[in-house]
mmCIF file of C-alpha atoms and ligand atoms in Angstrom:
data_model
loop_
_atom_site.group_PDB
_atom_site.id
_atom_site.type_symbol
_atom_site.label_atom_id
_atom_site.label_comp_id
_atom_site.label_asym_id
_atom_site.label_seq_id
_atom_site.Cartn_x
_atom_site.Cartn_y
_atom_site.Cartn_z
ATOM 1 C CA UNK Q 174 -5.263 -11.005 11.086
ATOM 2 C CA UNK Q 175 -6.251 -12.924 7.892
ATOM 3 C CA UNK Q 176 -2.908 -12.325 5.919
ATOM 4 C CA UNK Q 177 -0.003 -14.398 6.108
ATOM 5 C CA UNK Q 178 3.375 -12.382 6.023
ATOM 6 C CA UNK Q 179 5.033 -14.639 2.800
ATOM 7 C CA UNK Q 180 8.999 -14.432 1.958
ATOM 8 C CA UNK Q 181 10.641 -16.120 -1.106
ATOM 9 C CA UNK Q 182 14.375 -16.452 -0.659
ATOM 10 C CA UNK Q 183 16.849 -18.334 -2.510
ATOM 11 C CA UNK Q 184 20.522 -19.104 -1.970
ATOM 12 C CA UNK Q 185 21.244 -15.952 -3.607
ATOM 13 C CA UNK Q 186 18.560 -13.526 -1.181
ATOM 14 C CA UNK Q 187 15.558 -12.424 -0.829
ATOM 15 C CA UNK Q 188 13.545 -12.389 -4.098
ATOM 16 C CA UNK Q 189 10.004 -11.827 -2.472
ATOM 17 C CA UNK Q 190 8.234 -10.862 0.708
ATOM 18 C CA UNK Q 191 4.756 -9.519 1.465
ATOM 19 C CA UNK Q 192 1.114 -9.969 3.337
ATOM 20 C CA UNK Q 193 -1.423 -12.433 1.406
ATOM 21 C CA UNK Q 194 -4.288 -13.461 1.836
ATOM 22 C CA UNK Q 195 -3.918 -16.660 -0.058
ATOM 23 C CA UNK Q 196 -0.634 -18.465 -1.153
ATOM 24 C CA UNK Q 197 -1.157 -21.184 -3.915
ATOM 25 C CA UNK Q 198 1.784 -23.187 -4.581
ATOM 26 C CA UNK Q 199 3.048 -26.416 -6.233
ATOM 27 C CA UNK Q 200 4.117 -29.464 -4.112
ATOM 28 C CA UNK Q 201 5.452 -32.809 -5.110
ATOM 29 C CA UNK Q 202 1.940 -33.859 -3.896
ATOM 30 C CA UNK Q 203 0.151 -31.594 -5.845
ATOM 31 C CA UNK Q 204 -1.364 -27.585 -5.280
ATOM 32 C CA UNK Q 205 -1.200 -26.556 -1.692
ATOM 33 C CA UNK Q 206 -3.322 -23.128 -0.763
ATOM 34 C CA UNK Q 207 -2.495 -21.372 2.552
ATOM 35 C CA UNK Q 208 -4.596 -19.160 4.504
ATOM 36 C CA UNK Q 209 -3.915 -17.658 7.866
ATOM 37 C CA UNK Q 210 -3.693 -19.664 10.622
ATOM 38 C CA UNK Q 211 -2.798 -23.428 8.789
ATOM 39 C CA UNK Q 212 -1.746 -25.647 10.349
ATOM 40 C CA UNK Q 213 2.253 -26.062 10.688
ATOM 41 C CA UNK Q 214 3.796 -27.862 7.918
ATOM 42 C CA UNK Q 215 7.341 -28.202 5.968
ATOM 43 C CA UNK Q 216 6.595 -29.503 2.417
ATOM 44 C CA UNK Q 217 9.216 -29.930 -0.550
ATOM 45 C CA UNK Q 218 8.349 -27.745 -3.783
ATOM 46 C CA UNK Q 219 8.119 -29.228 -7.405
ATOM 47 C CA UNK Q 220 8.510 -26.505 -10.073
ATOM 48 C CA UNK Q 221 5.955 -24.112 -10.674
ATOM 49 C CA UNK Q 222 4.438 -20.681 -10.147
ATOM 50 C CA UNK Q 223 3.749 -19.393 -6.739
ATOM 51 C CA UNK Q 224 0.773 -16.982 -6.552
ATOM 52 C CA UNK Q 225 -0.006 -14.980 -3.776
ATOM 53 C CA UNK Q 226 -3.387 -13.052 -3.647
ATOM 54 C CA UNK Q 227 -4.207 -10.000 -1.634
ATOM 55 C CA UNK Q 228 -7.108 -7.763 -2.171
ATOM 56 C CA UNK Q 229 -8.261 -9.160 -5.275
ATOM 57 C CA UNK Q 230 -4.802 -8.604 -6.429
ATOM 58 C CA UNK Q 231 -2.187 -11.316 -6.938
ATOM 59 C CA UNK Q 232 1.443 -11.599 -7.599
ATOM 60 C CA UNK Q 233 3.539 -14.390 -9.043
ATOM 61 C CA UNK Q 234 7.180 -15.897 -8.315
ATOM 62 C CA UNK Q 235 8.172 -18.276 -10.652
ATOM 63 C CA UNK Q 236 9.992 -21.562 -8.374
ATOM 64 C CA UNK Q 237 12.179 -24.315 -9.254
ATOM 65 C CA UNK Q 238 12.155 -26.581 -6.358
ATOM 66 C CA UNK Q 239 12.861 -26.342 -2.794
ATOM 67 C CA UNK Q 240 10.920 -26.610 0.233
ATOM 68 C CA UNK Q 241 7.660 -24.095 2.074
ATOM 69 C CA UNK Q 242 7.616 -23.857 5.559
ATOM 70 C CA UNK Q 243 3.999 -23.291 7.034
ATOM 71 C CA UNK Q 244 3.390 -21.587 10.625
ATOM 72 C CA UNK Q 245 -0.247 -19.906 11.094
ATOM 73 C CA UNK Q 246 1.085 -16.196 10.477
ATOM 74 C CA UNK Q 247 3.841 -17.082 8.370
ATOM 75 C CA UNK Q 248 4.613 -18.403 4.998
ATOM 76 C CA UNK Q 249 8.404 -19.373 4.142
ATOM 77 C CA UNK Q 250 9.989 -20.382 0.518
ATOM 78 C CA UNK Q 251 12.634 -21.815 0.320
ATOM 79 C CA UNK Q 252 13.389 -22.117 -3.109
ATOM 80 C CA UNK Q 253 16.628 -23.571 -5.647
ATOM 81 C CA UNK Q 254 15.832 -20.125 -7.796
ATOM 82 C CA UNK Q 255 12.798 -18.148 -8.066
ATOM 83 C CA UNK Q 256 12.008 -14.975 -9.750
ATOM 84 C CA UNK Q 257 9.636 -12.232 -9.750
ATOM 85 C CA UNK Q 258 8.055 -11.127 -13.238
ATOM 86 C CA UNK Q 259 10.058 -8.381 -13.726
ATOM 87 C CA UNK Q 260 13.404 -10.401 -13.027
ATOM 88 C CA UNK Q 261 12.537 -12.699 -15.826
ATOM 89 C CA UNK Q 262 13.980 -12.349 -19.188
ATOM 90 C CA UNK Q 263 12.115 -13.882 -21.651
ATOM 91 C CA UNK Q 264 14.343 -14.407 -24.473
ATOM 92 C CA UNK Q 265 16.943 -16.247 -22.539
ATOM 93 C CA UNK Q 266 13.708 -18.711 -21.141
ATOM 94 C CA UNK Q 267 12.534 -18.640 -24.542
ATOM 95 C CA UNK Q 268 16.312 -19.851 -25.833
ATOM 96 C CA UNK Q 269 16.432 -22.643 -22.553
ATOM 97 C CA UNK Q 270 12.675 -24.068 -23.278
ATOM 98 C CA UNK Q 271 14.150 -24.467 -27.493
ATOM 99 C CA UNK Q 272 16.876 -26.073 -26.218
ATOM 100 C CA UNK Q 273 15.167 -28.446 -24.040
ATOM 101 C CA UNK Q 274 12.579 -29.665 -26.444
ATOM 102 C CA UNK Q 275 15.198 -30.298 -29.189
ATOM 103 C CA UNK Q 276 16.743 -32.720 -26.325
ATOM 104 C CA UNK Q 277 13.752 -34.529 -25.834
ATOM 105 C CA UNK Q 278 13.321 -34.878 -29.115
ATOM 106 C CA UNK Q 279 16.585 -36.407 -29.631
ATOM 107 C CA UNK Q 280 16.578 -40.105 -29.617
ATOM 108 C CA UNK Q 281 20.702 -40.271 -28.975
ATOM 109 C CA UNK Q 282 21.144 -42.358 -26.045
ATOM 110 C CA UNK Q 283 23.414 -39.648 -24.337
ATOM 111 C CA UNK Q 284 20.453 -37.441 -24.081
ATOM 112 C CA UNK Q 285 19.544 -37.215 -20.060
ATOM 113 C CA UNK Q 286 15.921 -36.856 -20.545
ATOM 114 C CA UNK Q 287 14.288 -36.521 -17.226
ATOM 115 C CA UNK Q 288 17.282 -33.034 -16.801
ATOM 116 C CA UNK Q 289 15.989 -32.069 -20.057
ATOM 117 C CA UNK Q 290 12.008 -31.920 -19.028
ATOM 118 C CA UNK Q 291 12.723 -30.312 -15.687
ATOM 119 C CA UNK Q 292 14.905 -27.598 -18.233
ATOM 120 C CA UNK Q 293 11.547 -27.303 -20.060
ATOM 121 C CA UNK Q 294 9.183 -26.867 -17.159
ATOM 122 C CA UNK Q 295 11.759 -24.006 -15.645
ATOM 123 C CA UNK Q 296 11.456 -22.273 -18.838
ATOM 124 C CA UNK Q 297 7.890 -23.015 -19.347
ATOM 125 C CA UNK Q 298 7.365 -21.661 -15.822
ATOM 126 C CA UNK Q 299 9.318 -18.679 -16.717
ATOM 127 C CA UNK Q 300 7.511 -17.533 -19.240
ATOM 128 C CA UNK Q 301 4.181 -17.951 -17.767
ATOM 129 C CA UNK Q 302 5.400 -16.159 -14.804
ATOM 130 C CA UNK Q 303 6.594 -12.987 -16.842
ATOM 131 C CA UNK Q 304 3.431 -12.716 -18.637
ATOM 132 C CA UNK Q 305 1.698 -11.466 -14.875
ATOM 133 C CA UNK Q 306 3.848 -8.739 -15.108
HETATM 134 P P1 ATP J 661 19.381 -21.532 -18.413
HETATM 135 O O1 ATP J 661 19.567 -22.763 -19.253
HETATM 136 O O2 ATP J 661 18.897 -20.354 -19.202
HETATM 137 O O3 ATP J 661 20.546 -21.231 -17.499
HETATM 138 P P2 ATP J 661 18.131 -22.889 -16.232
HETATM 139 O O4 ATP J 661 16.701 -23.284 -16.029
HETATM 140 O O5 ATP J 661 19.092 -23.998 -16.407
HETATM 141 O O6 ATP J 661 18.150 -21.858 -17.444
HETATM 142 P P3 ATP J 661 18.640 -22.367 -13.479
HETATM 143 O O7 ATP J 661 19.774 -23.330 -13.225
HETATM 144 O O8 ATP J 661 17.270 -22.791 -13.036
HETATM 145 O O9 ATP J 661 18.610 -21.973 -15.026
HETATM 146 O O10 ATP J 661 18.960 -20.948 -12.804
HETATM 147 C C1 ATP J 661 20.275 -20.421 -12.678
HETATM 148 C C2 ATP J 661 20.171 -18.966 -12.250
HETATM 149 O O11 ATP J 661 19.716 -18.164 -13.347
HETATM 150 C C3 ATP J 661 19.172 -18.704 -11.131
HETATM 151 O O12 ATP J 661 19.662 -17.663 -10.337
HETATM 152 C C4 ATP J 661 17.906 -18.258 -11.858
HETATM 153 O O13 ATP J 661 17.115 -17.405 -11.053
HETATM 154 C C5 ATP J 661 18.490 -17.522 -13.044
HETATM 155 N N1 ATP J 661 17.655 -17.629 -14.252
HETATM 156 C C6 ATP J 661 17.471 -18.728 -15.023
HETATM 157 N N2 ATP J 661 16.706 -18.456 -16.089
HETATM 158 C C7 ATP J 661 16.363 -17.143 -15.982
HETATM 159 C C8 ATP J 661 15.580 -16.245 -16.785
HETATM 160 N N3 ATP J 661 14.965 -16.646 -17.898
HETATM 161 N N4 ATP J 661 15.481 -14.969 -16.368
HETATM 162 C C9 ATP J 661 16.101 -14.534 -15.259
HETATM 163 N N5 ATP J 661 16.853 -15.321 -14.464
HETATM 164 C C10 ATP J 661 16.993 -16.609 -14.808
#
């Protein structure tokens, strides 16, 4: 076989699962790609877009963090929240990525500033992720 079988769960269930040939996905040491038959590996997640590419096809999952597990036919996420494109809604990432940059553009000192950039990459994220819909 050269597909990997791929699932995306979250605390909440499943969100994703299918066969790629190709998974592409955002560590905290930068992009990872996965073919069949990698090596074994357990990696933690940063957030980002998943992609996972199948006969010149590919979907997305949008990811905030969490870990991927690795085996040679199989292709684990393990993610805080995820979402497919057609679970998005825009408006409400559109509303969270407004409200983010007006916090980091706030000088106040009570202003948590590294909570309000990961806000704005979720919502950034988001809204790239819908757009593959
Ligand atoms: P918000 O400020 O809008 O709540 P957030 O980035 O703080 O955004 P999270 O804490 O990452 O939200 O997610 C909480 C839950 O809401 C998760 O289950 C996540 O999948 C879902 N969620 C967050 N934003 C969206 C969105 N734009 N569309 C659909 N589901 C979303």
């Amino acid at each position: 076989m050269n597909t990997v079988q791929v699932s995306v769960v979250t605390p909440d269930g499943a969100v994703y699962s299918s066969d790629a040939e190709l998974v592409v996905v955002k560590t905290t040491e930068g992009e990872l790609g996965i073919k069949a038959k990698h090596i074994p590996l357990v990696s933690p997640l940063t957030v980002g877009r998943a992609r996972f590419l199948k006969d010149g096809k590919e979907d997305q999952v949008s990811v905030s963090g969490g870990f991927i597990e690795v085996r040679p036919d199989q292709v684990t996420i393990l993610a805080e929240t995820a979402e497919t494109p057609e679970q998005i809604d825009t408006e409400r990432a559109e509303k969270a990525k407004n409200r983010a940059e007006k916090r980091l553009n706030d000088d106040s000192a009570h202003i948590d500033k590294a909570r309000a950039e990961a806000a704005l990459m979720r919502a950034v994220t988001r809204l790239s992720v819908a757009k593959a819909k």
